[in-house]
Coordinates of C-alpha atoms and ligand atoms in Angstrom, one line a residue:
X487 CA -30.4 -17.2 33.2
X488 CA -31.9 -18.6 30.2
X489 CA -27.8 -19.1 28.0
X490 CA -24.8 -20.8 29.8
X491 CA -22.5 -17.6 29.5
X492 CA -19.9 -17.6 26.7
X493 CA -16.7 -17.0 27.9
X494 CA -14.7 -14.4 25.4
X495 CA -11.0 -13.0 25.9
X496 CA -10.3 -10.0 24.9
X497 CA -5.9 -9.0 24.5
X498 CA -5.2 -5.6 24.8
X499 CA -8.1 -4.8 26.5
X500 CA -6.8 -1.7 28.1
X501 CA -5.5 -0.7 24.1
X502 CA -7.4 1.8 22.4
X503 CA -9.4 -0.6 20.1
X504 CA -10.4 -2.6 23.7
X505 CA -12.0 0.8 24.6
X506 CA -14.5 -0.4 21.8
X507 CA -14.7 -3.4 21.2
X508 CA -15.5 -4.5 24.9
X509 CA -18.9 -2.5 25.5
X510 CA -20.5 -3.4 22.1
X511 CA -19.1 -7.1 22.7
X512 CA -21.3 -6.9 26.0
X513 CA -24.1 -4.8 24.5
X514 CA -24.8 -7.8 22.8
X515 CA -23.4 -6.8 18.9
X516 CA -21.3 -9.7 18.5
X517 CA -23.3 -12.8 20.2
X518 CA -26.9 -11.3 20.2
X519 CA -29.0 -10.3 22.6
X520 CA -30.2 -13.4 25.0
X521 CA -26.2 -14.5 24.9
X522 CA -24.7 -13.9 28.8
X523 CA -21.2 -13.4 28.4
X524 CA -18.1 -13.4 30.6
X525 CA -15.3 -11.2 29.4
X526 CA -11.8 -12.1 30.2
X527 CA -9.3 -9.3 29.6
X528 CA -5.9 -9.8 29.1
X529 CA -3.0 -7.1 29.7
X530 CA 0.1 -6.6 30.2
X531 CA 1.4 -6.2 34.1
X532 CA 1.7 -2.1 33.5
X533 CA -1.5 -1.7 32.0
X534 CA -3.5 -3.4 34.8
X535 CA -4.1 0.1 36.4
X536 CA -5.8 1.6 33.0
X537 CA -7.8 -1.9 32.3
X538 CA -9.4 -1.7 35.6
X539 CA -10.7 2.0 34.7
X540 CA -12.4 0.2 31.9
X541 CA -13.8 -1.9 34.1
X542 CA -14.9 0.1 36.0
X543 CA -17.1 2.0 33.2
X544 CA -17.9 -1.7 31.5
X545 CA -19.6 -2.0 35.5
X546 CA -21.3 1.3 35.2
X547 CA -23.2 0.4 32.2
X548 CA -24.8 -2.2 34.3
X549 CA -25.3 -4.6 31.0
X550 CA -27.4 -7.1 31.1
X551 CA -25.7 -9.4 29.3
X552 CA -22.6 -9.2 31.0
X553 CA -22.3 -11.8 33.5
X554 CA -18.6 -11.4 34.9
X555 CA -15.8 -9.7 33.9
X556 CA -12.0 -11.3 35.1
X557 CA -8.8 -8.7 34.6
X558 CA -5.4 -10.6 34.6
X559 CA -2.3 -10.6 33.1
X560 CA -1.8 -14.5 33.1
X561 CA -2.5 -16.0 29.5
X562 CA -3.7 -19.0 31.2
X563 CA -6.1 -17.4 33.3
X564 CA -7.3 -15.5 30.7
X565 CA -7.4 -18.2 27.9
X566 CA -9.1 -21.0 31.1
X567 CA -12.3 -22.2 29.3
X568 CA -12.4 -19.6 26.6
X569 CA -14.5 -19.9 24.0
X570 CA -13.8 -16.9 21.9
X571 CA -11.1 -14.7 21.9
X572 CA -10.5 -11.2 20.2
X573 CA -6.8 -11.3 20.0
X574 CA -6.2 -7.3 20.1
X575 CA -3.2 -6.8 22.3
X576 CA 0.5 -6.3 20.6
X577 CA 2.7 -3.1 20.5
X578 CA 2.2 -1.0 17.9
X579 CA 5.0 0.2 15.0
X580 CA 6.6 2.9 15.8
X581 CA 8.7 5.2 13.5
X582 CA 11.8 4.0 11.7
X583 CA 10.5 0.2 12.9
X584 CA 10.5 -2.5 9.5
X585 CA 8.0 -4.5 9.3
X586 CA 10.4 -7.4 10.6
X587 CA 11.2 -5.8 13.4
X588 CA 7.4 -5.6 14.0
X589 CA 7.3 -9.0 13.5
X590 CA 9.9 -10.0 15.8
X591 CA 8.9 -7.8 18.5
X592 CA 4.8 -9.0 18.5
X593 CA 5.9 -12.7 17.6
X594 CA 6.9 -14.0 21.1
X595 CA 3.4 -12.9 22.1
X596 CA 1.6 -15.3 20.4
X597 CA 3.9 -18.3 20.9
X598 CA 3.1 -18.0 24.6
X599 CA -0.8 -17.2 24.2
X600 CA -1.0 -20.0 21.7
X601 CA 0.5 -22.4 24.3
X602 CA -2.1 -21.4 27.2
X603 CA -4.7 -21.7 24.4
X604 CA -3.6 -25.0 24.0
X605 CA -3.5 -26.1 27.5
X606 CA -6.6 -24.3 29.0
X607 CA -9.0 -22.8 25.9
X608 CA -12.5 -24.7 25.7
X609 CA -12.9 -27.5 23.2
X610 CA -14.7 -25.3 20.6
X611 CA -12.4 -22.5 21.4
X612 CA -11.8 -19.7 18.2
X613 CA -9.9 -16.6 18.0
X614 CA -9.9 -13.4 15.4
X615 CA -6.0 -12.1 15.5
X616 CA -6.8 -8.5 15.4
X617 CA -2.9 -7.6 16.6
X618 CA -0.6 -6.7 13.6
X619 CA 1.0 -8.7 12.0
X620 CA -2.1 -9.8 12.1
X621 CA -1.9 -12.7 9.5
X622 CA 1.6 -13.9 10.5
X623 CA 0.6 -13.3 14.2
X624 CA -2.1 -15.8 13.9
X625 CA 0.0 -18.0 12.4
X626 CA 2.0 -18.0 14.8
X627 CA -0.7 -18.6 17.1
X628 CA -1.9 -21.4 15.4
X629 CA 1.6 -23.3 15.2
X630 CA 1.7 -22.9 18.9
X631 CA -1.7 -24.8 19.8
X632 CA -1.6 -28.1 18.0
X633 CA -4.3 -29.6 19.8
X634 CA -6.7 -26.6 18.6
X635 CA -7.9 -27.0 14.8
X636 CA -5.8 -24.5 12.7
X637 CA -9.5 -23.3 11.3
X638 CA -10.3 -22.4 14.7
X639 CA -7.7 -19.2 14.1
X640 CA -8.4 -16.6 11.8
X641 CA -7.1 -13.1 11.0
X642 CA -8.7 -9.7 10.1
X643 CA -9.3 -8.3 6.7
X644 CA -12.8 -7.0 7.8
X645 CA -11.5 -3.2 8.1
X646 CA -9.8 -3.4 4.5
X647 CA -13.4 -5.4 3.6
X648 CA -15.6 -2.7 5.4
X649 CA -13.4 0.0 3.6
X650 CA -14.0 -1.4 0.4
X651 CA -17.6 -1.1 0.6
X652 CA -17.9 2.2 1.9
X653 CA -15.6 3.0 -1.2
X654 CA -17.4 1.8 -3.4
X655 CA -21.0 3.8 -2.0
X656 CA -18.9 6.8 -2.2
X657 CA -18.2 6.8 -5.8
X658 CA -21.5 5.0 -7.2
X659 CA -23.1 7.5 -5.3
X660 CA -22.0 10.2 -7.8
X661 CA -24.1 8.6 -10.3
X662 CA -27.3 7.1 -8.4
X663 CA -27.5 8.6 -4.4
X664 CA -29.8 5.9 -3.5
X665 CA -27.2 3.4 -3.5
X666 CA -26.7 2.5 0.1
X667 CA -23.9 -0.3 2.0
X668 CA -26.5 -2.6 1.7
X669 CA -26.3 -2.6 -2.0
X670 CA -23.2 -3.7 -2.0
X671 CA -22.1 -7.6 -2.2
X672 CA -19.3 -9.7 -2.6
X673 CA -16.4 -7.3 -2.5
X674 CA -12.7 -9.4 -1.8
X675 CA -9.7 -8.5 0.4
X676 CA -7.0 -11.2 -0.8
X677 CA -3.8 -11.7 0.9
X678 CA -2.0 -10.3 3.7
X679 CA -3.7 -7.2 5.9
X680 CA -0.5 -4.7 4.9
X681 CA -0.4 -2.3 2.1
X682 CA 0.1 -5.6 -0.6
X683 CA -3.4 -6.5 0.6
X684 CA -5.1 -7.3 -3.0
X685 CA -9.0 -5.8 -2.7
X686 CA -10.7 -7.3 -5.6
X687 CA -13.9 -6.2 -7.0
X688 CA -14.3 -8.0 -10.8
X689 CA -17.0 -10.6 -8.8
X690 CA -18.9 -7.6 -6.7
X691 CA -21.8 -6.4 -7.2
X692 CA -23.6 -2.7 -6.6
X693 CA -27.4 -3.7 -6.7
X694 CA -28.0 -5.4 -10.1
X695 CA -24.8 -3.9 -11.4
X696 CA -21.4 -5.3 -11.6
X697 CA -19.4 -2.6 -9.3
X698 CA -16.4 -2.4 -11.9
X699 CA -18.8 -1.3 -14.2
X700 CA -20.8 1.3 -12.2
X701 CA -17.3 2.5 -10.9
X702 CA -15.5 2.0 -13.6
X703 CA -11.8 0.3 -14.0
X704 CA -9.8 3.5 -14.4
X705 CA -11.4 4.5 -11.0
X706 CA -10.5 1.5 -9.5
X707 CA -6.9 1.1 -10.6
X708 CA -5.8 4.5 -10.0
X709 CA -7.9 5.5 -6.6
X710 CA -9.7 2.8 -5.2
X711 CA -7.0 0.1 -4.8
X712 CA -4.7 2.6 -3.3
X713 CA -7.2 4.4 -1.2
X714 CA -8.3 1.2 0.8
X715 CA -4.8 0.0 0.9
X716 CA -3.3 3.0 2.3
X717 CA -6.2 3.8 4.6
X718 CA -4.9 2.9 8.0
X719 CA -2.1 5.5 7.2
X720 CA -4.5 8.0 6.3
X721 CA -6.5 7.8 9.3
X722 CA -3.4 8.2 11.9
X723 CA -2.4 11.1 9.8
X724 CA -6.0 12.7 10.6
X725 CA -6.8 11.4 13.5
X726 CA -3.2 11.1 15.2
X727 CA -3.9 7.7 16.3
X728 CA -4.7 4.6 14.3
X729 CA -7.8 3.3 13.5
X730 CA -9.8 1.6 17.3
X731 CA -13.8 2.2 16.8
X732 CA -13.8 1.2 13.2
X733 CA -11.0 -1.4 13.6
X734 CA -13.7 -3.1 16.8
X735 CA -16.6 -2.0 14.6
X736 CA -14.8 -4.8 12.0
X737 CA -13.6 -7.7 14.6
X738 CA -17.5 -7.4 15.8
X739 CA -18.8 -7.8 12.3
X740 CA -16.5 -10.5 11.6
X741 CA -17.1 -12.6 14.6
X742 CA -20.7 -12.0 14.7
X743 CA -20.9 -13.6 10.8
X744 CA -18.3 -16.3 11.9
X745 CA -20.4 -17.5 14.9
X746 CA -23.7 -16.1 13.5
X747 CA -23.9 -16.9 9.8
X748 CA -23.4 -14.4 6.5
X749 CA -26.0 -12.9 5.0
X750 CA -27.5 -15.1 2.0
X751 CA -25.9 -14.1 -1.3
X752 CA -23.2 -12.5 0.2
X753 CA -19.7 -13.6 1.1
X754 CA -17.0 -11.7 3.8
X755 CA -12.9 -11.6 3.8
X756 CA -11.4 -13.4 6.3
X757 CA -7.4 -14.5 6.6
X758 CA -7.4 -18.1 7.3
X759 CA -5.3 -20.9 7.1
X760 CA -4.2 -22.1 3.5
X761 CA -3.8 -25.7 2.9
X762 CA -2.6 -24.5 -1.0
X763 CA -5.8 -25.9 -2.7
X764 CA -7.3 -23.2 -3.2
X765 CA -6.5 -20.7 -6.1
X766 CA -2.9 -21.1 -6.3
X767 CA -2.6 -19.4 -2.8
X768 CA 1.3 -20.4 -1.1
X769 CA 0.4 -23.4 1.6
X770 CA 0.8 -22.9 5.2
X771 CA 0.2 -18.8 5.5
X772 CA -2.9 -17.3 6.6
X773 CA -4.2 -15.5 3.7
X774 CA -7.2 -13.5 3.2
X775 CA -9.8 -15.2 1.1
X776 CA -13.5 -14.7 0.7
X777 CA -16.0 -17.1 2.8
X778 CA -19.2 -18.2 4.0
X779 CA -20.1 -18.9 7.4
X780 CA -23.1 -21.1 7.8
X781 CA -23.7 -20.3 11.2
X782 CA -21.9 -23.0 13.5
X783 CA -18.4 -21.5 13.6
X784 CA -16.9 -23.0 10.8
X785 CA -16.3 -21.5 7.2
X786 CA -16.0 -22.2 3.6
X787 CA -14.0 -20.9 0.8
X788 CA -16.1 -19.9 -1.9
X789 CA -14.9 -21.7 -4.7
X790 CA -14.9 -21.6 -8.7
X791 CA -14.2 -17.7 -8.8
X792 CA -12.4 -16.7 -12.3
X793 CA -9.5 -14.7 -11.4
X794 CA -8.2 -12.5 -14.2
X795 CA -4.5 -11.9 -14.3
X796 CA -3.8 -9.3 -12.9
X797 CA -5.6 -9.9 -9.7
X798 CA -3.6 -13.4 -10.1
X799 CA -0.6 -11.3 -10.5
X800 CA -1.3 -9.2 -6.8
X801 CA -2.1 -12.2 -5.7
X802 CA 1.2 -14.0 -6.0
X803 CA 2.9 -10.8 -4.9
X804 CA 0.9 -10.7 -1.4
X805 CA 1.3 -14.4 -1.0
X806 CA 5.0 -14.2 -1.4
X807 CA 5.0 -10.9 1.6
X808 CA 3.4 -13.5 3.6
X809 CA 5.7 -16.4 2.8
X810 CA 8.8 -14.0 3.6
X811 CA 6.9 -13.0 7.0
X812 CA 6.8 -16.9 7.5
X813 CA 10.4 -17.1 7.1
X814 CA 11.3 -14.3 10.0
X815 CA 9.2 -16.4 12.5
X816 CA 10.2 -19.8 11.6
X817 CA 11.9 -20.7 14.7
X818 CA 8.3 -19.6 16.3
X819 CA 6.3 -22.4 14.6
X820 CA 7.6 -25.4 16.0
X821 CA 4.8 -26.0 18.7
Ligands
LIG318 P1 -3.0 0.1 21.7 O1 -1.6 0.3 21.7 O2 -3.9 1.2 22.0 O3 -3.4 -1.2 22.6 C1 -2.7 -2.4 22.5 C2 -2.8 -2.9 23.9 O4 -2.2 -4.2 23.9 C3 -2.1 -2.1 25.0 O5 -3.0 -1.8 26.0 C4 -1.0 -3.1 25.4 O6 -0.6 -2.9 26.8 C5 -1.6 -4.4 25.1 N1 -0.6 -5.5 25.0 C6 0.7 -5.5 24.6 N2 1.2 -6.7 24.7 C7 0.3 -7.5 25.3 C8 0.3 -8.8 25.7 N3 1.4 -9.6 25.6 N4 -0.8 -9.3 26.2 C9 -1.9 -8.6 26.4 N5 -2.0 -7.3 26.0 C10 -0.9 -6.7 25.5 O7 -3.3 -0.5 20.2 P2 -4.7 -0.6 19.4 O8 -4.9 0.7 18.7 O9 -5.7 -1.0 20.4 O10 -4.3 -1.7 18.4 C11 -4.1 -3.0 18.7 C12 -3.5 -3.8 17.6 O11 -4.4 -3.9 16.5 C13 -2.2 -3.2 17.0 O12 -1.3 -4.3 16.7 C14 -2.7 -2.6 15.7 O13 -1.7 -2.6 14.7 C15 -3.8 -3.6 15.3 N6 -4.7 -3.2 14.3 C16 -5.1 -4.2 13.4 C17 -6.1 -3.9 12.4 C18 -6.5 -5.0 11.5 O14 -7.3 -4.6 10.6 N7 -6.1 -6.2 11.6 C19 -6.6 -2.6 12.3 C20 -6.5 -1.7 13.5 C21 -5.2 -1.9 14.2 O15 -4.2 -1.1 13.6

């Protein structure tokens, strides 16, 4: 074998975004194609039965790449030597449920997968939160493995990102069809991944346009903003179930460009830890902010971006939904 195997965990691997995520993570998508990997796959006791179905089909694809594969419901096995982890698993919000009861109910779940992180992950050990709340989730995550760098935990804007794009081909498309994805760059997902998410596009670009000006502000005030926000919503109406290929389609994208590099030029959305340096975002939440990856696992804020006032004015509002979520879980930070 030419690569020592990577070892990535996968939470929720049984869930419907698992049923994704975990071939095309194999297939090579995320690490690239001479990287072995062994997946560990975390569920809960009940779900063991269904995970080993997956399993089952993961081994019937007869991947190359795919070294090993090690089903368990103990944190600590799953978390033993990890070097990446998709943190998927949580229950999902059912009717009539606040989003502090959410909170409360996922919460406990990433105290005690924070500890075994702490106590058994590998020493360059990183994790996407994928399970909602996903910012507040990953803080709580963090809190819980003191000995792990807190920029070694990150949470997902990448489906709100992603959406944002495609938006934006959509309606440029009415005016010029050969504008493709590709075309567009540096689109921003500030903030919190809930419906006070703040998807900027004043610094984006559609080709050698500015987008806001090939889309137009109107268009973005009244349809865009509320159409990327609201999307997850949409989709379960549609769909009856929440978002699973696109949402792995994202925490592939976003971990391939965290451990892979970001295309020159561009920049992606990631929620990461803020230390409050950076424009005038609350300290100690995991907010949403664009950034660079050079290619080694770390990532950079972009800096120096002018932020008009009314993006500054979501901005503050999102921050201050994430500083309340903070409050809920409190007496889940202490490490
Ligand atoms: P599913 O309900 O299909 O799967 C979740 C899986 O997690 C289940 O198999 C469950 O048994 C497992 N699980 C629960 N507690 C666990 C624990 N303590 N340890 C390990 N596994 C555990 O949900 P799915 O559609 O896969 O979504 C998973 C999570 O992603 C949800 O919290 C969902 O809200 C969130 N999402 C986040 C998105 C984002 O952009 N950040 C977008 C997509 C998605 O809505």
């Amino acid at each position: 074998m030419a690569n020592k195997p990577l070892v990535v965990t996968v939470t929720g691997a049984a869930g419907q975004i698992g049923y994704s995520l975990l071939f095309r993570i194999a297939n090579g998508d995320v690490f690239g194609p001479k990287q072995p990997i062994i997946l560990k796959l975390l569920e809960i006791t009940p779900a063991m039965k269904a995970l080993e179905g997956t399993l089952m089909e993961l081994e019937d694809c007869a991947f190359p790449l795919l070294y090993d594969m090690i089903p368990t419901d103990d944190p600590k096995v799953a978390f033993d030597g990890a070097n990446w982890a998709f943190l998927v698993g949580a229950f999902p919000r059912k009717a009539g449920m606040e989003r502090a009861d959410l909170i409360d109910r996922n919460g406990p779940i990433f105290v005690e997968q924070g500890k075994a992180i702490n106590q058994v992950a590998a020493d360059d050990f990183r994790a996407l939160i994928v399970g909602n709340p996903a910012n507040t989730n990953a803080l709580i995550c963090a809190m819980n493995a003191p000995d792990v760098p807190r920029d070694r935990f990150a949470a997902m804007t990448r489906l709100d990102h992603n959406r944002a794009i495609a938006q934006l081909v959509k309606k440029a498309r009415e005016k010029d069809p050969d504008v493709t994805v590709a075309d567009v760059k540096r689109v921003i997902i500030w903030g919190n991944h809930s419906s006070t998410m703040v998807p900027d596009i004043y610094h984006a670009r559609i080709g050698r346009k500015k987008a806001i000006n090939a889309v137009g502000k109107r268009w973005y005030k009244k349809h865009f903003i509320p159409t990327v926000a609201t999307r997850g919503g949409a989709i379960i109406k549609a769909r009856g179930a929440s978002s699973a290929a696109s949402a792995a389609n994202a925490a592939i994208n976003a971990v391939r460009d965290w451990a892979l590099g970001t295309p020159k030029g561009d920049w992606v959305s990631l929620a990461v830890y803020s230390d409050g340096s950076h424009y005038g975002i609350p300290e100690g939440v995991m907010y949403s902010v664009p950034v660079t990856h050079p290619g080694d696992g770390t990532w950079q804020i972009v800096e120096g971006l002018e932020i008009n006032d009314e993006i500054k004015e979501k901005m503050r509002i999102t921050g201050e939904e994430l500083l309340r979520e903070r409050a809920v879980v409190e007496h889940l930070l202490k490490g």
